[in-house]
């Protein structure tokens, strides 16, 4: 008789434990997995401690060529929500994510953007340029999509998600105004960003800058010698003072440009290191979306003869350009 009672008690306890462990209750944080750190940053800002957010791609990682590891697959299979950019950014991961979407909530957060705001891809006919985070205004729409995805899988948290998203979107609006402001101080004939791959087209579109990528849209393709030659000509003819390197891309082609220009008696400097696909060190200011964009705009404005405070938007930049 006593034994029977304790079995009942135990099974009752087990029921309570399993109810507490479904992942969407207040006790257990929602498990959110993202591809890029930019998306993880948005999810953390919106979810706070209601979610545990993990990014598959760390600093210095190239999303165009990234393939899922065994531990990524285990993490993705357990996730309550998977957020990825889409628009063929995660080209190698895409088949797995599309298949996973049949079993779990998986949202391509950039794919809901209105098509008229998307630029076409130079390398992949019929596809859009995926680097939408380079335009803060466009990224704000992506942040709203992250908020909506969180609400969809965890409706009980809606008020929290909306509150936090409003606060984060206000900070992004401030960033957008700062970025536009400092970039507008660069003399018009100097508004050219030359960098290792075509990640800056949305940036150029938003701020009236000409953008030239030394490589094609994807870092998988090598730049031809003839292309480098014609770019050296452009640097010399237009008197461009600075080119930029990127944290996630090898800079040998950028150096070839500088050497080519020097051979013709035109001095070009490396205007600084820009964040394109990957953000800075986790835990640093540059390891946040706001810090990344602040760094880029401040670096570009200062290198091309514009005016921007060395410390950026809130004097938080570490390696002052
Ligand atoms: Zn890229």
Short mmCIF file of C-alpha atoms and ligand atoms in Angstrom, two decimals:
data_model
loop_
_atom_site.label_atom_id
_atom_site.label_comp_id
_atom_site.label_asym_id
_atom_site.label_seq_id
_atom_site.Cartn_x
_atom_site.Cartn_y
_atom_site.Cartn_z
CA UNK A 1 0.00 0.00 0.00
CA UNK A 2 2.74 2.43 0.98
CA UNK A 3 4.77 1.47 -2.09
CA UNK A 4 1.81 2.15 -4.40
CA UNK A 5 1.35 5.65 -2.91
CA UNK A 6 4.95 6.66 -3.50
CA UNK A 7 4.74 5.50 -7.11
CA UNK A 8 1.73 7.79 -7.59
CA UNK A 9 3.56 10.65 -5.92
CA UNK A 10 6.60 10.10 -8.12
CA UNK A 11 4.61 10.02 -11.33
CA UNK A 12 2.82 13.20 -10.24
CA UNK A 13 6.18 14.86 -9.72
CA UNK A 14 7.41 13.67 -13.10
CA UNK A 15 4.34 15.22 -14.74
CA UNK A 16 5.04 18.58 -13.07
CA UNK A 17 8.69 18.43 -14.17
CA UNK A 18 7.84 17.65 -17.77
CA UNK A 19 5.28 20.46 -17.89
CA UNK A 20 7.91 22.88 -16.61
CA UNK A 21 10.35 21.72 -19.24
CA UNK A 22 8.48 22.34 -22.48
CA UNK A 23 10.66 25.34 -23.22
CA UNK A 24 8.06 28.06 -23.61
CA UNK A 25 7.12 28.42 -19.96
CA UNK A 26 8.60 31.04 -17.66
CA UNK A 27 10.89 28.49 -16.00
CA UNK A 28 12.84 27.35 -19.06
CA UNK A 29 14.20 29.89 -21.53
CA UNK A 30 13.23 29.48 -25.17
CA UNK A 31 16.07 27.89 -27.17
CA UNK A 32 16.74 30.15 -30.15
CA UNK A 33 19.46 29.32 -32.70
CA UNK A 34 20.55 31.79 -35.38
CA UNK A 35 23.04 31.59 -38.23
CA UNK A 36 24.66 35.05 -38.10
CA UNK A 37 25.61 36.91 -34.94
CA UNK A 38 23.71 40.00 -36.18
CA UNK A 39 20.45 38.06 -35.96
CA UNK A 40 21.40 36.65 -32.55
CA UNK A 41 22.05 40.19 -31.34
CA UNK A 42 18.56 41.26 -32.42
CA UNK A 43 16.99 38.19 -30.79
CA UNK A 44 18.83 38.79 -27.49
CA UNK A 45 17.81 42.44 -27.40
CA UNK A 46 14.17 41.51 -27.96
CA UNK A 47 13.92 38.35 -25.85
CA UNK A 48 16.11 39.29 -22.88
CA UNK A 49 16.30 36.36 -20.45
CA UNK A 50 13.18 34.76 -21.91
CA UNK A 51 15.40 33.06 -24.49
CA UNK A 52 18.81 31.47 -24.69
CA UNK A 53 20.14 32.62 -28.04
CA UNK A 54 23.03 30.84 -29.77
CA UNK A 55 24.65 31.95 -33.05
CA UNK A 56 26.23 29.23 -35.20
CA UNK A 57 28.64 31.66 -36.89
CA UNK A 58 31.18 33.38 -34.69
CA UNK A 59 33.54 36.26 -35.38
CA UNK A 60 35.53 36.11 -38.61
CA UNK A 61 33.24 33.50 -40.17
CA UNK A 62 32.20 33.70 -43.84
CA UNK A 63 28.48 32.90 -44.06
CA UNK A 64 28.61 32.24 -47.83
CA UNK A 65 30.80 29.17 -47.36
CA UNK A 66 29.86 28.07 -43.82
CA UNK A 67 28.77 24.44 -43.51
CA UNK A 68 26.96 23.00 -40.53
CA UNK A 69 29.03 20.96 -38.07
CA UNK A 70 27.77 17.92 -36.17
CA UNK A 71 27.20 20.02 -33.05
CA UNK A 72 25.30 22.63 -35.12
CA UNK A 73 22.94 19.90 -36.33
CA UNK A 74 22.30 18.71 -32.77
CA UNK A 75 21.64 22.30 -31.66
CA UNK A 76 19.33 23.03 -34.60
CA UNK A 77 17.36 19.83 -34.04
CA UNK A 78 16.65 20.87 -30.42
CA UNK A 79 15.83 24.53 -31.12
CA UNK A 80 12.42 26.04 -30.31
CA UNK A 81 13.08 28.63 -33.02
CA UNK A 82 15.70 28.90 -35.77
CA UNK A 83 16.37 32.30 -37.35
CA UNK A 84 18.44 32.74 -40.49
CA UNK A 85 18.93 35.56 -42.97
CA UNK A 86 17.92 33.81 -46.18
CA UNK A 87 18.28 35.44 -49.65
CA UNK A 88 20.92 32.77 -50.34
CA UNK A 89 23.37 34.23 -47.80
CA UNK A 90 23.78 30.87 -46.07
CA UNK A 91 24.25 29.06 -49.38
CA UNK A 92 25.78 25.90 -47.93
CA UNK A 93 23.45 25.70 -44.92
CA UNK A 94 20.28 26.36 -46.89
CA UNK A 95 19.39 22.79 -47.91
CA UNK A 96 19.56 21.65 -44.27
CA UNK A 97 17.55 24.63 -43.01
CA UNK A 98 14.83 24.13 -45.61
CA UNK A 99 14.54 20.50 -44.62
CA UNK A 100 14.52 21.41 -40.90
CA UNK A 101 11.66 23.86 -41.57
CA UNK A 102 9.39 20.88 -42.14
CA UNK A 103 9.91 19.81 -38.52
CA UNK A 104 10.65 22.97 -36.50
CA UNK A 105 9.86 26.70 -36.55
CA UNK A 106 12.49 28.08 -38.97
CA UNK A 107 12.24 31.68 -40.20
CA UNK A 108 14.35 33.41 -42.90
CA UNK A 109 14.07 36.90 -41.40
CA UNK A 110 15.27 38.90 -44.44
CA UNK A 111 13.00 37.14 -46.90
CA UNK A 112 9.91 39.05 -45.77
CA UNK A 113 11.40 42.39 -46.88
CA UNK A 114 9.49 44.09 -49.71
CA UNK A 115 11.09 43.14 -53.04
CA UNK A 116 11.26 46.75 -54.22
CA UNK A 117 13.73 47.48 -51.42
CA UNK A 118 16.01 44.57 -52.35
CA UNK A 119 18.96 44.86 -54.73
CA UNK A 120 19.64 42.16 -57.25
CA UNK A 121 22.63 39.92 -56.85
CA UNK A 122 25.49 40.48 -59.26
CA UNK A 123 26.75 36.91 -59.03
CA UNK A 124 23.57 34.86 -58.76
CA UNK A 125 21.07 35.66 -61.53
CA UNK A 126 17.50 35.79 -60.28
CA UNK A 127 18.55 36.14 -56.64
CA UNK A 128 18.73 39.16 -54.36
CA UNK A 129 21.80 40.60 -52.65
CA UNK A 130 21.62 39.16 -49.11
CA UNK A 131 23.69 41.81 -47.24
CA UNK A 132 20.65 43.75 -45.96
CA UNK A 133 22.12 44.51 -42.49
CA UNK A 134 24.37 47.13 -44.13
CA UNK A 135 21.37 49.50 -44.35
CA UNK A 136 20.16 50.22 -40.81
CA UNK A 137 16.72 51.21 -42.03
CA UNK A 138 16.29 47.88 -43.82
CA UNK A 139 17.67 45.99 -40.83
CA UNK A 140 15.02 47.60 -38.63
CA UNK A 141 12.40 45.76 -40.71
CA UNK A 142 14.35 42.53 -40.15
CA UNK A 143 14.39 43.21 -36.40
CA UNK A 144 10.60 43.54 -36.53
CA UNK A 145 10.50 40.13 -38.26
CA UNK A 146 12.61 38.64 -35.44
CA UNK A 147 10.15 40.09 -32.90
CA UNK A 148 7.18 38.62 -34.77
CA UNK A 149 8.83 35.20 -34.98
CA UNK A 150 9.41 35.20 -31.21
CA UNK A 151 5.78 36.16 -30.57
CA UNK A 152 4.62 33.39 -32.90
CA UNK A 153 6.44 30.62 -31.00
CA UNK A 154 5.94 32.18 -27.53
CA UNK A 155 2.70 34.22 -27.50
CA UNK A 156 2.79 34.46 -23.69
CA UNK A 157 5.85 36.73 -24.02
CA UNK A 158 4.27 39.11 -26.51
CA UNK A 159 4.15 42.19 -24.26
CA UNK A 160 7.81 41.73 -23.27
CA UNK A 161 8.92 41.19 -26.86
CA UNK A 162 7.06 44.28 -28.04
CA UNK A 163 8.45 46.48 -25.24
CA UNK A 164 12.03 45.35 -25.79
CA UNK A 165 11.73 45.60 -29.58
CA UNK A 166 10.42 49.18 -29.30
CA UNK A 167 13.44 50.10 -27.19
CA UNK A 168 15.91 48.41 -29.53
CA UNK A 169 14.30 49.93 -32.62
CA UNK A 170 14.62 53.39 -31.04
CA UNK A 171 18.35 52.77 -30.53
CA UNK A 172 18.61 51.64 -34.16
CA UNK A 173 16.83 54.80 -35.34
CA UNK A 174 19.43 56.85 -33.45
CA UNK A 175 22.20 54.79 -35.10
CA UNK A 176 20.62 55.30 -38.54
CA UNK A 177 20.61 59.08 -38.07
CA UNK A 178 24.24 59.10 -36.86
CA UNK A 179 25.40 56.97 -39.80
CA UNK A 180 23.61 59.16 -42.37
CA UNK A 181 24.92 62.29 -40.69
CA UNK A 182 28.63 61.40 -40.66
CA UNK A 183 28.59 59.89 -44.16
CA UNK A 184 27.08 63.09 -45.53
CA UNK A 185 30.18 65.03 -44.34
CA UNK A 186 32.43 63.23 -46.87
CA UNK A 187 33.13 65.35 -50.01
CA UNK A 188 30.91 64.08 -52.82
CA UNK A 189 33.72 63.08 -55.19
CA UNK A 190 35.24 60.90 -52.46
CA UNK A 191 32.11 58.88 -51.73
CA UNK A 192 33.47 55.57 -52.94
CA UNK A 193 33.88 52.43 -50.86
CA UNK A 194 36.34 49.98 -52.34
CA UNK A 195 36.54 46.78 -50.42
CA UNK A 196 37.22 43.08 -50.70
CA UNK A 197 33.74 41.75 -51.55
CA UNK A 198 30.40 43.15 -52.58
CA UNK A 199 28.90 43.43 -49.11
CA UNK A 200 28.29 47.18 -49.19
CA UNK A 201 25.71 47.66 -51.95
CA UNK A 202 22.85 48.38 -49.53
CA UNK A 203 25.12 50.76 -47.68
CA UNK A 204 25.89 52.53 -50.97
CA UNK A 205 22.23 52.66 -51.97
CA UNK A 206 21.20 54.13 -48.61
CA UNK A 207 23.87 56.83 -48.46
CA UNK A 208 24.65 57.69 -52.07
CA UNK A 209 28.07 56.01 -52.14
CA UNK A 210 29.56 54.19 -55.07
CA UNK A 211 30.55 50.71 -53.99
CA UNK A 212 33.15 48.59 -55.70
CA UNK A 213 33.89 45.06 -54.57
CA UNK A 214 37.20 43.63 -55.65
CA UNK A 215 35.80 40.15 -55.60
CA UNK A 216 32.35 39.19 -56.73
CA UNK A 217 29.41 38.97 -54.39
CA UNK A 218 30.50 35.67 -52.97
CA UNK A 219 33.98 35.17 -51.58
CA UNK A 220 34.02 31.81 -53.35
CA UNK A 221 35.11 33.45 -56.62
CA UNK A 222 38.64 34.81 -57.19
CA UNK A 223 39.16 38.26 -58.65
CA UNK A 224 40.82 38.25 -62.05
CA UNK A 225 44.05 40.11 -62.69
CA UNK A 226 42.37 42.22 -65.37
CA UNK A 227 39.75 43.34 -62.87
CA UNK A 228 42.43 44.41 -60.40
CA UNK A 229 44.19 46.34 -63.21
CA UNK A 230 41.04 48.27 -64.17
CA UNK A 231 40.43 49.12 -60.53
CA UNK A 232 43.95 50.48 -60.13
CA UNK A 233 43.22 52.72 -63.12
CA UNK A 234 40.06 54.00 -61.44
CA UNK A 235 41.88 54.72 -58.16
CA UNK A 236 44.54 56.72 -59.97
CA UNK A 237 42.18 58.62 -62.28
CA UNK A 238 39.75 59.61 -59.57
CA UNK A 239 42.31 60.25 -56.88
CA UNK A 240 40.69 57.90 -54.39
CA UNK A 241 42.61 58.09 -51.10
CA UNK A 242 41.56 54.99 -49.26
CA UNK A 243 40.42 51.43 -49.73
CA UNK A 244 39.12 49.17 -47.00
CA UNK A 245 39.78 45.67 -45.77
CA UNK A 246 37.20 43.40 -44.21
CA UNK A 247 37.47 41.33 -41.07
CA UNK A 248 36.02 38.17 -42.64
CA UNK A 249 37.79 38.28 -46.00
CA UNK A 250 41.45 37.82 -46.98
CA UNK A 251 42.91 41.21 -47.93
CA UNK A 252 45.50 40.15 -50.53
CA UNK A 253 43.45 41.69 -53.36
CA UNK A 254 43.19 44.98 -51.48
CA UNK A 255 46.96 45.00 -51.10
CA UNK A 256 47.39 44.26 -54.81
CA UNK A 257 45.37 47.42 -55.52
CA UNK A 258 47.49 49.57 -53.24
CA UNK A 259 50.71 48.24 -54.80
CA UNK A 260 49.33 48.72 -58.30
CA UNK A 261 48.44 52.35 -57.56
CA UNK A 262 51.82 52.96 -55.91
CA UNK A 263 53.56 51.67 -59.07
CA UNK A 264 51.82 54.53 -60.90
CA UNK A 265 52.83 57.09 -58.29
CA UNK A 266 49.42 57.33 -56.58
CA UNK A 267 49.30 56.77 -52.85
CA UNK A 268 46.32 54.90 -51.49
CA UNK A 269 46.05 53.90 -47.84
CA UNK A 270 44.06 51.21 -46.10
CA UNK A 271 41.27 53.32 -44.65
CA UNK A 272 40.60 50.79 -41.95
CA UNK A 273 39.07 47.42 -41.35
CA UNK A 274 35.33 47.18 -41.94
CA UNK A 275 32.90 44.62 -40.62
CA UNK A 276 30.99 43.15 -43.52
CA UNK A 277 29.52 39.73 -42.85
CA UNK A 278 30.93 39.01 -39.39
CA UNK A 279 30.83 41.29 -36.35
CA UNK A 280 33.61 41.97 -33.82
CA UNK A 281 34.62 40.00 -30.73
CA UNK A 282 31.68 38.73 -28.67
CA UNK A 283 31.34 40.90 -25.57
CA UNK A 284 32.91 43.96 -27.22
CA UNK A 285 30.97 46.96 -28.52
CA UNK A 286 32.03 46.08 -32.09
CA UNK A 287 30.61 42.63 -31.42
CA UNK A 288 27.11 44.16 -31.44
CA UNK A 289 25.17 45.23 -34.51
CA UNK A 290 25.11 48.85 -33.35
CA UNK A 291 28.85 48.82 -32.65
CA UNK A 292 29.60 47.20 -35.99
CA UNK A 293 27.67 49.79 -38.00
CA UNK A 294 29.00 52.66 -35.84
CA UNK A 295 32.55 51.43 -36.49
CA UNK A 296 32.00 51.14 -40.25
CA UNK A 297 30.39 54.56 -40.72
CA UNK A 298 32.90 56.30 -38.46
CA UNK A 299 35.86 54.58 -40.18
CA UNK A 300 34.60 55.35 -43.70
CA UNK A 301 33.76 58.98 -42.92
CA UNK A 302 37.14 59.67 -41.33
CA UNK A 303 39.19 57.86 -44.01
CA UNK A 304 37.49 59.66 -46.90
CA UNK A 305 37.86 63.18 -45.56
CA UNK A 306 34.59 63.56 -43.68
CA UNK A 307 34.00 64.43 -40.04
CA UNK A 308 33.09 61.92 -37.37
CA UNK A 309 34.06 61.69 -33.70
CA UNK A 310 36.91 59.17 -33.23
CA UNK A 311 34.88 57.34 -30.59
CA UNK A 312 31.79 57.15 -32.79
CA UNK A 313 28.14 57.53 -31.81
CA UNK A 314 28.59 57.31 -28.02
CA UNK A 315 32.41 57.34 -27.73
CA UNK A 316 32.38 53.56 -27.39
CA UNK A 317 34.60 52.55 -30.30
CA UNK A 318 37.77 50.82 -29.18
CA UNK A 319 40.21 50.91 -32.10
CA UNK A 320 39.62 54.54 -33.00
CA UNK A 321 40.01 54.98 -36.75
ZN1 LIG B 1 29.04 38.56 -47.86
#
